[in-house]
Short mmCIF file of C-alpha atoms in Angstrom, two decimals:
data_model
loop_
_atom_site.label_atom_id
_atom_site.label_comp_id
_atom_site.label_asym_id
_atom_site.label_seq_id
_atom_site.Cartn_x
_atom_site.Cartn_y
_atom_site.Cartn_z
CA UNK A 27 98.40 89.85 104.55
CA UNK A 28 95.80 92.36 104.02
CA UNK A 29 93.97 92.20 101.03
CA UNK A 30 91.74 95.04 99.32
CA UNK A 31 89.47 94.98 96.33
CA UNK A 32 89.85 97.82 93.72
CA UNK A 33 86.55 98.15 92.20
CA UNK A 34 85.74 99.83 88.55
CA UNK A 35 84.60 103.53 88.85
CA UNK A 36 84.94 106.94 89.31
CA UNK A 37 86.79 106.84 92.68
CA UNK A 38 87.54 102.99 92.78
CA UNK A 39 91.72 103.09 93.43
CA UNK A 40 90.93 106.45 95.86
CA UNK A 41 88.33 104.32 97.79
CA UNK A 42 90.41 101.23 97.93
CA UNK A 43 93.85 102.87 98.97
CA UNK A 44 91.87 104.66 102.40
CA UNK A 45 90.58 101.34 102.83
CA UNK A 46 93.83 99.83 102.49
CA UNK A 47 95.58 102.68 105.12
CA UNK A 48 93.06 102.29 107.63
CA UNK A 49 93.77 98.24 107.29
CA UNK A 50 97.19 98.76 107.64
CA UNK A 51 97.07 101.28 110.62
CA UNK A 52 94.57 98.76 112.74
CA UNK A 53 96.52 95.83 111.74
CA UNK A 54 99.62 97.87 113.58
CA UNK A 55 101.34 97.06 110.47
CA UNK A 56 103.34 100.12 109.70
CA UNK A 57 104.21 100.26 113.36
CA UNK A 58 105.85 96.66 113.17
CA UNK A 59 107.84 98.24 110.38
CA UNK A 60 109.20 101.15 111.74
CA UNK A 61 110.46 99.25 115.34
CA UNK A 62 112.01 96.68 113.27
CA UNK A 63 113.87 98.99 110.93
CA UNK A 64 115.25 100.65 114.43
CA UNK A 65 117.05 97.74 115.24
CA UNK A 66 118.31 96.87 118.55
CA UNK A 67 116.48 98.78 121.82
CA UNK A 68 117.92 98.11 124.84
CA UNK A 69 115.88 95.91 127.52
CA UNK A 70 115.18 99.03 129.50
CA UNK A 71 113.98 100.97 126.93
CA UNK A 72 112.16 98.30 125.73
CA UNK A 73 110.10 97.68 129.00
CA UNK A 74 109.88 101.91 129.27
CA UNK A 75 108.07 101.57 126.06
CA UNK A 76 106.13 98.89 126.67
CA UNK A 77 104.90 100.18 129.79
CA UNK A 78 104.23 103.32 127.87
CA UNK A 79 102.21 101.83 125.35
CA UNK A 80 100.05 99.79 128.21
CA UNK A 81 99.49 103.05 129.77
CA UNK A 82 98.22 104.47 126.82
CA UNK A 83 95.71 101.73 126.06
CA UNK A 84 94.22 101.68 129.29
CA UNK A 85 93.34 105.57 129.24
CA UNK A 86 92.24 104.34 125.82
CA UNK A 87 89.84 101.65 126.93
CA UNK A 88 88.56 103.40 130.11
CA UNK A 89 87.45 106.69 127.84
CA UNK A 90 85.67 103.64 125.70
CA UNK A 91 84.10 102.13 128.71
CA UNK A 92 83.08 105.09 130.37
CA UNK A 93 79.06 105.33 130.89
CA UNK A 94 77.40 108.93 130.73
#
């Protein structure tokens, strides 16, 4: 469950709600969401996406990785 703190101020709910999206976003939480609101996927399309999505995080973590 992610938790945030709203703290008293001038920008205290702004601050806390961007904190709470980026939470959300890096937890994959709205992603879960979505996918299981789609209901049923079909074992190929499944495995297409999952290879999709491994794809995607290798590029990912080799522009990360890569020395200058």
């Amino acid at each position: 469950m992610t938790k945030v703190i709203v703290k008293d101020g001038k920008n205290g709910f702004e601050a806390a709600f961007r904190t709470f999206k980026q939470k959300t976003a890096k937890d994959g939480l709205l992603k879960e969401v979505r996918e299981r609101s789609e209901g049923y996927m079909k074992p190929g399309v499944k495995k297409r996406k999952a290879k999709k999505e491994a794809i995607k995080n290798s590029k990912k973590r080799e522009r990360m990785n890569r020395a200058y």
